[in-house]
CSV table of C-alpha atoms (C1' of nucleotides) in Angstrom, one decimal:
chain,number,residue,atom,x,y,z
A,11,MET,CA,-3.4,-3.2,1.7
A,12,PRO,CA,0.6,-3.2,2.1
A,13,GLU,CA,1.8,0.0,3.5
A,14,LEU,CA,5.3,0.8,5.2
A,15,PRO,CA,5.1,-1.8,8.0
A,16,GLU,CA,3.6,-4.5,5.9
A,17,VAL,CA,6.1,-3.9,3.0
A,18,GLU,CA,9.0,-3.7,5.7
A,19,THR,CA,7.9,-7.1,6.9
A,20,VAL,CA,8.0,-9.0,3.5
A,21,MET,CA,11.3,-7.5,2.9
A,22,ARG,CA,12.8,-8.7,6.0
A,23,GLY,CA,11.2,-12.0,5.4
A,24,LEU,CA,12.9,-12.1,2.0
A,25,ARG,CA,16.2,-10.9,3.0
A,26,PRO,CA,17.6,-14.1,4.4
A,27,VAL,CA,16.0,-16.2,1.4
A,28,LEU,CA,17.7,-13.9,-1.1
A,29,GLU,CA,20.6,-11.9,0.0
A,30,GLY,CA,23.9,-13.7,-1.2
A,31,HIS,CA,22.1,-15.7,-3.5
A,32,GLN,CA,22.2,-16.1,-7.3
A,33,ILE,CA,18.9,-15.8,-9.5
A,34,ALA,CA,19.4,-19.0,-11.6
A,35,HIS,CA,16.0,-18.7,-13.8
A,36,VAL,CA,13.0,-16.5,-14.1
A,37,THR,CA,9.5,-17.4,-15.1
A,38,LEU,CA,7.1,-14.7,-16.4
A,39,ARG,CA,3.4,-16.0,-16.7
A,40,ARG,CA,2.3,-12.6,-18.5
A,41,SER,CA,3.6,-9.8,-19.9
A,42,GLY,CA,3.3,-7.2,-16.9
A,43,LEU,CA,1.7,-6.1,-13.9
A,44,ARG,CA,0.4,-2.6,-13.5
A,45,PHE,CA,3.0,-2.0,-16.1
A,46,PRO,CA,4.8,-4.0,-18.6
A,47,PHE,CA,7.9,-5.8,-17.5
A,48,PRO,CA,11.1,-4.1,-18.7
A,49,LEU,CA,12.4,-5.2,-21.8
A,50,ARG,CA,14.1,-8.8,-21.6
A,51,PHE,CA,13.5,-8.7,-17.7
A,52,ALA,CA,13.6,-12.4,-17.1
A,53,ASP,CA,17.1,-13.0,-19.2
A,54,ARG,CA,18.7,-9.7,-17.5
A,55,LEU,CA,17.8,-11.1,-14.0
A,56,ALA,CA,19.3,-14.9,-14.5
A,57,GLY,CA,22.7,-14.9,-13.6
A,58,LYS,CA,22.7,-12.2,-11.2
A,59,ARG,CA,23.4,-12.3,-7.7
A,60,ILE,CA,21.3,-10.4,-5.2
A,61,ASP,CA,23.8,-8.6,-2.9
A,62,THR,CA,21.3,-6.3,-0.5
A,63,LEU,CA,17.5,-6.1,0.0
A,64,TRP,CA,16.0,-2.7,1.4
A,65,ARG,CA,13.1,-0.9,1.3
A,66,ARG,CA,12.1,2.8,0.3
A,67,ALA,CA,8.6,3.8,0.9
A,68,LYS,CA,6.2,1.3,-0.2
A,69,TYR,CA,9.0,-0.2,-2.6
A,70,ILE,CA,11.2,-3.4,-1.8
A,71,LEU,CA,14.4,-2.8,-3.9
A,72,ALA,CA,17.2,-5.3,-4.6
A,73,SER,CA,20.6,-4.5,-5.4
A,74,LEU,CA,22.2,-6.8,-8.1
A,75,ASP,CA,25.9,-7.7,-8.5
A,76,SER,CA,25.5,-6.5,-11.8
A,77,GLY,CA,25.1,-2.8,-10.6
A,78,GLU,CA,21.3,-2.9,-11.4
A,79,ILE,CA,18.5,-2.8,-9.0
A,80,LEU,CA,15.1,-4.8,-9.0
A,81,LEU,CA,12.2,-2.5,-7.8
A,82,ILE,CA,9.4,-4.2,-6.6
A,83,HIS,CA,5.9,-2.6,-5.5
A,84,LEU,CA,3.1,-5.3,-3.9
A,85,GLY,CA,0.3,-2.8,-5.0
A,86,MET,CA,-3.0,-3.9,-3.1
A,87,THR,CA,-2.7,-7.8,-3.4
A,88,GLY,CA,1.0,-8.6,-4.1
A,89,ARG,CA,2.5,-11.2,-1.8
A,90,PHE,CA,5.6,-13.7,-2.1
A,91,THR,CA,5.7,-17.3,-1.4
A,92,VAL,CA,8.9,-19.2,-1.0
A,93,ILE,CA,9.4,-22.6,-1.6
A,94,GLU,CA,12.6,-24.1,0.5
A,95,GLY,CA,12.9,-27.8,0.1
A,96,GLY,CA,9.5,-28.4,-1.4
A,97,ARG,CA,7.9,-26.8,1.1
A,98,PRO,CA,6.0,-23.5,0.6
A,99,LYS,CA,5.9,-20.8,3.0
A,100,ASN,CA,3.8,-17.5,2.7
A,101,LEU,CA,5.5,-14.1,3.4
A,102,GLY,CA,3.2,-11.3,3.3
A,103,GLU,CA,0.2,-10.0,5.1
A,104,PHE,CA,-2.3,-11.9,3.6
A,105,TYR,CA,-2.7,-15.5,2.6
A,106,PHE,CA,-5.2,-17.5,1.5
A,107,GLU,CA,-5.5,-21.0,0.3
A,108,THR,CA,-4.9,-21.9,-3.1
A,109,ALA,CA,-6.9,-24.6,-5.1
A,110,ALA,CA,-4.0,-24.7,-7.4
A,111,ALA,CA,-2.2,-28.2,-8.0
A,112,GLU,CA,0.9,-26.7,-7.3
A,113,VAL,CA,2.0,-23.3,-5.8
A,114,GLY,CA,3.2,-21.3,-8.6
A,115,GLU,CA,0.9,-22.6,-11.0
A,116,GLY,CA,-1.9,-20.6,-9.6
A,117,LEU,CA,-4.1,-18.4,-11.7
A,118,HIS,CA,-2.5,-15.3,-10.4
A,119,ASP,CA,1.0,-16.5,-9.8
A,120,HIS,CA,2.6,-14.1,-12.4
A,121,VAL,CA,6.3,-14.4,-11.6
A,122,ALA,CA,8.7,-17.2,-10.4
A,123,LEU,CA,12.5,-17.0,-9.4
A,124,THR,CA,14.4,-20.0,-8.9
A,125,LEU,CA,17.8,-19.5,-6.9
A,126,GLU,CA,20.7,-21.5,-7.6
A,127,ASN,CA,20.1,-23.5,-4.5
A,128,GLY,CA,16.8,-24.5,-5.7
A,129,THR,CA,14.7,-22.3,-3.5
A,130,ARG,CA,11.6,-20.8,-5.4
A,131,ILE,CA,10.0,-17.3,-4.9
A,132,ILE,CA,6.3,-17.0,-6.4
A,133,TYR,CA,4.9,-13.6,-6.8
A,134,THR,CA,1.3,-13.7,-6.8
A,135,ASP,CA,-1.0,-10.7,-7.3
A,136,PRO,CA,-4.6,-11.0,-8.2
A,137,ARG,CA,-5.5,-7.6,-9.0
A,138,ARG,CA,-2.1,-6.9,-10.5
A,139,PHE,CA,-1.6,-3.3,-9.2
A,140,GLY,CA,2.0,-4.4,-8.5
A,141,VAL,CA,5.2,-3.2,-10.2
A,142,MET,CA,8.4,-4.8,-11.2
A,143,ASP,CA,11.4,-2.8,-12.9
A,144,LEU,CA,14.8,-3.1,-13.5
A,145,PHE,CA,17.4,-0.2,-14.1
A,146,PRO,CA,20.9,0.8,-13.4
A,147,GLU,CA,21.6,1.9,-10.0
A,148,ALA,CA,22.8,5.2,-11.3
A,149,GLU,CA,19.1,6.0,-12.7
A,150,ALA,CA,17.4,5.3,-9.1
A,151,GLU,CA,17.3,8.7,-8.1
A,152,SER,CA,15.8,9.8,-11.2
A,153,HIS,CA,13.4,6.9,-11.6
A,154,LYS,CA,9.8,7.9,-12.3
A,155,LEU,CA,8.6,5.8,-9.4
A,156,LEU,CA,11.3,6.8,-6.9
A,157,ARG,CA,12.1,10.4,-7.4
A,158,GLY,CA,10.3,13.1,-5.6
A,159,ILE,CA,9.4,10.6,-2.5
A,160,GLY,CA,9.3,12.7,0.7
A,161,LEU,CA,11.1,11.6,3.9
A,162,GLU,CA,10.9,7.9,5.6
A,163,PRO,CA,8.8,8.5,8.6
A,164,LEU,CA,11.1,6.4,10.7
A,165,GLY,CA,14.1,8.0,9.7
A,166,ASN,CA,16.0,10.9,11.8
A,167,ALA,CA,15.3,13.9,9.4
A,168,PHE,CA,11.4,13.3,9.8
A,169,ASP,CA,10.3,15.8,12.3
A,170,ALA,CA,7.8,18.6,13.0
A,171,ALA,CA,9.9,21.1,11.7
A,172,TYR,CA,9.9,19.1,8.2
A,173,LEU,CA,6.3,18.9,8.5
A,174,ALA,CA,5.8,22.4,9.2
A,175,GLU,CA,7.5,23.4,6.2
A,176,ARG,CA,6.0,21.0,3.9
A,177,PHE,CA,2.4,22.0,5.3
A,178,LYS,CA,2.7,25.8,4.8
A,179,GLY,CA,0.3,27.4,3.1
A,180,LYS,CA,-1.5,23.9,2.6
A,181,ALA,CA,-5.2,24.2,2.0
A,182,ALA,CA,-5.4,20.2,1.8
A,183,PRO,CA,-6.7,18.3,4.6
A,184,LEU,CA,-4.2,16.6,7.2
A,185,LYS,CA,-5.4,13.2,5.8
A,186,ALA,CA,-4.5,14.2,2.2
A,187,ALA,CA,-1.2,15.8,3.1
A,188,LEU,CA,-0.1,12.8,5.2
A,189,LEU,CA,-1.0,10.4,2.4
A,190,ASP,CA,1.0,12.3,0.1
A,191,GLN,CA,4.0,10.4,-0.8
A,192,ARG,CA,6.0,13.4,-2.0
A,193,ILE,CA,5.8,14.5,1.8
A,194,ILE,CA,6.0,11.4,4.0
A,195,ALA,CA,7.2,7.9,2.2
A,196,GLY,CA,5.2,4.8,2.8
A,197,LEU,CA,2.1,6.1,4.7
A,198,GLY,CA,-1.3,4.6,3.3
A,199,ASN,CA,-5.0,5.1,4.6
A,200,ILE,CA,-4.6,2.9,7.7
A,201,TYR,CA,-1.7,4.3,9.4
A,202,VAL,CA,-2.9,7.9,8.7
A,203,CYS,CA,-6.4,7.5,10.2
A,204,GLU,CA,-4.5,5.7,13.2
A,205,ALA,CA,-2.0,8.2,13.6
A,206,LEU,CA,-4.3,11.3,13.3
A,207,HIS,CA,-6.8,9.5,16.0
A,208,ARG,CA,-3.8,8.9,18.5
A,209,ALA,CA,-2.7,12.6,17.9
A,210,GLY,CA,-6.2,14.0,18.4
A,211,LEU,CA,-6.1,15.7,15.0
A,212,SER,CA,-9.2,15.8,12.7
A,213,PRO,CA,-8.5,14.3,9.2
A,214,ARG,CA,-10.5,17.4,8.2
A,215,ARG,CA,-8.3,20.4,9.5
A,216,LYS,CA,-6.4,21.9,6.7
A,217,ALA,CA,-2.7,21.1,6.7
A,218,GLY,CA,-1.6,24.9,6.9
A,219,THR,CA,-3.5,25.4,10.1
A,220,MET,CA,-0.8,23.3,12.1
A,221,LEU,CA,1.5,26.5,11.6
A,222,ARG,CA,2.2,29.3,14.0
A,223,LYS,CA,3.7,32.9,13.5
A,224,ARG,CA,7.1,31.4,14.9
A,225,GLY,CA,7.4,27.5,14.6
A,226,HIS,CA,4.5,25.1,14.5
A,227,ASP,CA,1.6,24.1,16.6
A,228,PRO,CA,2.9,21.8,19.3
A,229,ARG,CA,0.5,18.9,18.3
A,230,LEU,CA,2.6,18.6,15.3
A,231,ASP,CA,5.3,17.1,17.3
A,232,ASP,CA,2.7,14.9,19.0
A,233,LEU,CA,1.6,13.8,15.2
A,234,VAL,CA,5.2,13.0,14.3
A,235,ARG,CA,5.7,10.9,17.7
A,236,HIS,CA,2.4,9.1,16.8
A,237,ILE,CA,3.1,8.3,13.2
A,238,ARG,CA,6.7,6.9,14.4
A,239,GLU,CA,4.9,4.7,17.1
A,240,VAL,CA,2.1,3.4,15.1
A,241,LEU,CA,4.6,2.4,12.3
A,242,ALA,CA,6.9,0.9,14.8
A,243,GLU,CA,4.2,-1.2,16.8
A,244,ALA,CA,3.0,-2.3,13.6
A,245,ILE,CA,6.3,-3.6,12.3
A,246,LEU,CA,6.9,-5.3,15.4
A,247,ALA,CA,3.4,-7.1,15.1
A,248,GLY,CA,4.3,-7.9,11.5
A,249,GLY,CA,7.4,-9.4,12.5
A,250,SER,CA,5.9,-11.8,15.2
A,251,THR,CA,3.3,-13.0,12.7
A,252,LEU,CA,6.0,-13.7,10.2
A,253,GLN,CA,8.2,-15.6,13.0
A,254,ASP,CA,5.3,-18.2,13.3
A,255,PHE,CA,4.2,-18.3,9.7
A,256,ALA,CA,4.3,-22.0,9.3
A,257,HIS,CA,1.8,-22.3,12.4
A,258,THR,CA,-1.0,-19.7,11.3
A,259,ASP,CA,-2.9,-19.2,8.3
A,260,GLY,CA,-1.8,-15.5,8.7
A,261,SER,CA,-4.8,-14.2,7.6
A,262,ALA,CA,-5.2,-11.7,10.7
A,263,GLY,CA,-2.0,-9.6,10.6
A,264,ALA,CA,-1.3,-9.0,14.2
A,265,PHE,CA,-1.5,-5.3,14.2
A,266,GLN,CA,-5.1,-5.1,12.8
A,267,GLN,CA,-6.7,-6.0,15.8
A,268,ARG,CA,-5.4,-3.2,17.5
A,269,PHE,CA,-6.9,-0.4,15.2
A,270,LEU,CA,-8.6,2.1,17.0
A,271,VAL,CA,-10.5,3.6,14.1
A,272,TYR,CA,-9.7,2.1,10.8
A,273,ASP,CA,-12.9,-0.1,9.5
A,274,ARG,CA,-14.7,0.6,12.9
A,275,GLU,CA,-17.5,3.0,11.6
A,276,GLY,CA,-20.2,3.1,14.2
A,277,GLN,CA,-18.2,1.3,16.8
A,278,PRO,CA,-17.4,3.2,20.1
A,279,CYS,CA,-14.3,5.2,20.2
A,280,MET,CA,-11.7,3.5,22.7
A,281,ARG,CA,-11.0,6.7,24.2
A,282,CYS,CA,-14.2,8.4,24.4
A,283,GLY,CA,-17.2,6.0,23.7
A,284,GLN,CA,-18.6,7.9,20.8
A,285,ALA,CA,-19.5,6.2,17.5
A,286,ILE,CA,-16.4,6.1,15.1
A,287,GLU,CA,-17.7,8.1,11.8
A,288,ARG,CA,-16.5,7.2,8.2
A,289,LEU,CA,-16.3,10.2,5.6
A,290,VAL,CA,-14.8,9.9,2.3
A,291,GLN,CA,-12.0,12.4,1.2
A,292,SER,CA,-10.2,12.2,-2.2
A,293,GLY,CA,-12.2,9.1,-3.0
A,294,ARG,CA,-11.0,7.0,0.1
A,295,SER,CA,-12.7,6.2,3.3
A,296,THR,CA,-11.7,8.2,6.5
A,297,PHE,CA,-12.4,6.7,10.0
A,298,TYR,CA,-12.2,8.8,12.9
A,299,CYS,CA,-13.8,10.1,16.1
A,300,ARG,CA,-15.5,13.9,15.6
A,301,HIS,CA,-15.2,14.1,19.6
A,302,CYS,CA,-11.5,13.3,20.1
A,303,GLN,CA,-10.0,14.6,16.8
A,304,ARG,CA,-10.1,18.7,16.5
B,4,DA,C1',1.0,24.9,-10.0
B,5,DG,C1',-1.8,22.7,-7.2
B,6,DA,C1',-5.9,19.9,-6.2
B,7,DA,C1',-9.4,16.7,-7.4
B,8,DG,C1',-11.2,12.9,-9.9
B,9,DG,C1',-10.6,8.7,-13.1
B,10,DC,C1',-8.5,4.8,-13.9
B,11,DC,C1',-6.4,0.1,-13.8
B,12,DC,C1',-8.0,-4.9,-11.5
B,13,DT,C1',-10.3,-8.8,-9.1
B,14,DG,C1',-12.5,-10.7,-4.8
B,15,DA,C1',-15.4,-10.2,-1.0
B,16,DC,C1',-19.7,-8.8,0.2
B,17,DC,C1',-24.4,-7.3,0.0
B,18,DG,C1',-29.4,-7.2,-1.4
B,19,DC,C1',-32.7,-9.1,-4.3
C,14,DT,C1',-28.2,-20.2,-5.4
C,15,DG,C1',-27.4,-16.8,-8.7
C,16,DC,C1',-26.5,-12.4,-10.3
C,17,DG,C1',-25.5,-7.7,-10.7
C,18,DG,C1',-24.0,-3.8,-8.0
C,19,DT,C1',-20.7,-1.4,-4.9
C,20,DC,C1',-16.5,-1.1,-2.4
C,21,DA,C1',-11.5,-1.6,-1.3
C,22,DG,C1',-7.0,1.5,-2.8
C,23,DG,C1',-1.7,3.2,-4.7
C,24,DG,C1',-0.4,5.8,-7.6
C,25,DC,C1',0.0,7.6,-12.3
C,26,DC,C1',-2.6,10.5,-15.5
C,27,DT,C1',-5.9,13.7,-17.1
C,28,DT,C1',-8.5,17.7,-16.3
C,29,DC,C1',-9.8,21.9,-14.0
DNA sequence: AGAAGGCCCTGACCGC
DNA sequence: TGCGGTCAGGGCCTTC
């Protein structure tokens, strides 16, 4: 479940491997993931240099010297393995031992990039919810997957006034509003649950109720602060996991030991001791404390 | 127009 | 041990 912090962590891990390097060769082991790969995908990547790598929402983006952008979404189970000097190194939230004879030959190894220096980057994605696309830079703003995405929650423009504006008149519950990528970029189920708990706000509360005649409920400021904090903490934890990736099985992203509510149904709330409850909102599990979150 | 639900996909897990 | 059902969920698409 890569959300913003996990995608950021993977992107930072790939940066030193990819930036400034030329793609020598691309192997596609199937015709697409969630969507078909773009026309002549492998051919168009070959020979191009990757200038910069960055993140927008849950997308990893690579600027190529050809003026094109390579877009990558990890879906639910996408991950990268980097092979430098014949030694595999996993980048990503999840790692599980593969029975494949060789990394890159596994059942779910769908894309392999080879760089001019011999480094190989394997994209593995069992569920194939991931996405890859390639398009001219000029089309980035109008790109179907990128247009209409809301503010980056770690950016300067993201504040309570912005949320108040976007929540105006909204009958949808806070949980749904925060998950809406058109409002905030990159939040997923886990961090929405965690941020709402930290802010003491019920996931069921209607988003529009956070407005006041003049301005907004002060707890909207708390919510913004907690969203930023939980994301920043998770990125730090992901970073530390990544650093000693060679020495860890990586199965436990450092941050998941710090969940206060997510996947803790029936366990005591860290704040008040009452049992954490689970409910289903728009088809997804929400975990929260009825007592602490109003 | 906005909201809700379906769908894609596979692995993990559970009960029998 | 094996098997079938259920769940996980990001984001597009369809339906209401």
